[in-house]
Amino acid sequence: MSHPAPPVAQRFRSFGKSIFAEMTAMATAHNAVNLSQGFPDFDGPDIARLAAIDAINKGHSQYAPMTGVPVLRQAIARAWARAGRPTIDPDAHITVTAGCSEAIGAALMGLLDPGDEVIIFEPYFDFYTAGAAMAGAVAKPVTLHSPDAAHPHDFWFDEAALRAAFTPRTRAIMVNTPHNPTGKVYSRAELELIAALCQQHNVTAISDEVYEQLTFNPAKPHISLATLPGMWERTITLSSLGKTFSLTGWKVGWSIAPPALTACVRAAHQFMVFSGSTPMQHGAAAVLDAGDAYCETLRRLFASNRDILSATLTRCGLTVYPSDSTYFLMADHSALGIGTDRAFCEHLTKVVGVAAIPPSVFYLTPGLGTNLVRFAFCKREETMREACRRLEAGLLKN
Ligand code: GLN
């Protein structure tokens, strides 16, 4: 007797296939320049690679401690303090995870019970809603609107909408600054409002700060939410190695939180992966202490790439929104009349030869994001120039 194949569990059914897997596969199939999934097309610093190889050669091949190898947690504490933030304790406050992605899941699953509400700004990195679904929690969106005449430089949210999103069931808010996919850096005033609401409603903040080193505008510095008055006790800060040092495939991330919130993260983390890869943690420790000059070079490259890409997209008739950070920018493609974001990205990948991300998958509110497209600019300058050449050839009306 044949049985029907089991369906995907309900909690994942609405998510379909990850847009990053889908668009990278489409880019590969059509030989497109891949500006969709965000990863550099060059290697991270030698010091990281050599230290990881050395760790393998020295036999660091068994499980790391559940909380992470001590040398890495100490290096994370030093990096946190170097950025002017209060001293933290590597044992009590830091947990190393398998990339920030696992940290997002561990924080949401370790903190939330079924039916709890978590506020998520949209557009969002898709792991947030998937993580909420894994926890059985309810995601409540607050929209970041595109820049307009009143907010010419920034994606922005309505204060009343944020206030209204807090209910007696709200247990957490996901903050992501600097913000993927918009390139927004949350201002101190915005973070202060979030902090005040968290304290008023006894809500925990989960602050994903993986792009903390990739800011391009001195007038918009990165501020860690946990450093605001009253927020250390109620914030889980997440970060990682991948974006800062062009090592996205190493999957080394971490959480920083006071002991009670660290206990929540570790409760989930120990049963998700138990510990991250040991040699990569040794490589991560070496580069965290020595990589500041690398970050400076990276910031210069990415800011220049952003400018080259923005100018090309503008010439091609898109409305490009400012990006002060991360390695993404958003643009409005609707003037080109090619259809939805999905139709536009498919045309771009298959006909023009440049892959990008359709951002409607990053919204909970139906219909939002269909006029937008997200481009990654974390590539070698030659790669960006080739992408721009193809965009002009394929999109410029003559
Ligand atoms: N953070 C990366 C991006 O936004 C992708 C991560 C992933 O592939 N899941 O492009």
PDB file of C-alpha atoms in Angstrom, residues 145-148 151-155 182-183 306 310 313-314 318-324 328-334 371-373 377:
ATOM      1  CA  HIS A 145       8.322  52.990   5.157  1.00  0.00           C
ATOM      2  CA  SER A 146      10.420  54.014   2.173  1.00  0.00           C
ATOM      3  CA  PRO A 147      12.036  57.460   2.304  1.00  0.00           C
ATOM      4  CA  ASP A 148       9.646  60.239   1.235  1.00  0.00           C
ATOM      5  CA  HIS A 151      11.952  61.560   5.539  1.00  0.00           C
ATOM      6  CA  PRO A 152      14.229  62.012   2.532  1.00  0.00           C
ATOM      7  CA  HIS A 153      17.201  60.070   3.813  1.00  0.00           C
ATOM      8  CA  ASP A 154      15.858  57.158   5.815  1.00  0.00           C
ATOM      9  CA  PHE A 155      13.416  54.307   5.987  1.00  0.00           C
ATOM     10  CA  THR A 182      17.387  48.758   3.816  1.00  0.00           C
ATOM     11  CA  GLY A 183      20.872  49.876   4.973  1.00  0.00           C
ATOM     12  CA  ARG A 306      27.395  51.354  -3.338  1.00  0.00           C
ATOM     13  CA  SER A 310      23.449  53.604  -7.134  1.00  0.00           C
ATOM     14  CA  LEU A 313      20.523  52.100 -11.178  1.00  0.00           C
ATOM     15  CA  THR A 314      19.502  55.758 -11.173  1.00  0.00           C
ATOM     16  CA  LEU A 318      15.114  53.144 -10.741  1.00  0.00           C
ATOM     17  CA  THR A 319      14.616  55.260  -7.622  1.00  0.00           C
ATOM     18  CA  VAL A 320      17.539  54.349  -5.377  1.00  0.00           C
ATOM     19  CA  TYR A 321      17.140  54.783  -1.608  1.00  0.00           C
ATOM     20  CA  PRO A 322      20.132  55.838   0.484  1.00  0.00           C
ATOM     21  CA  SER A 323      22.051  53.087   2.283  1.00  0.00           C
ATOM     22  CA  ASP A 324      24.273  54.170   5.172  1.00  0.00           C
ATOM     23  CA  PHE A 328      22.604  46.174   0.705  1.00  0.00           C
ATOM     24  CA  LEU A 329      20.554  48.870  -0.929  1.00  0.00           C
ATOM     25  CA  MET A 330      16.897  49.051  -1.839  1.00  0.00           C
ATOM     26  CA  ALA A 331      15.518  50.649  -4.990  1.00  0.00           C
ATOM     27  CA  ASP A 332      12.054  51.184  -6.466  1.00  0.00           C
ATOM     28  CA  HIS A 333      11.789  49.538  -9.872  1.00  0.00           C
ATOM     29  CA  SER A 334       8.158  50.387 -10.625  1.00  0.00           C
ATOM     30  CA  ASN A 371       7.728  47.819  -5.993  1.00  0.00           C
ATOM     31  CA  LEU A 372      11.170  47.237  -4.441  1.00  0.00           C
ATOM     32  CA  VAL A 373      14.331  45.300  -5.230  1.00  0.00           C
ATOM     33  CA  PHE A 377      27.202  45.292  -3.136  1.00  0.00           C
TER      34      PHE A 377
END
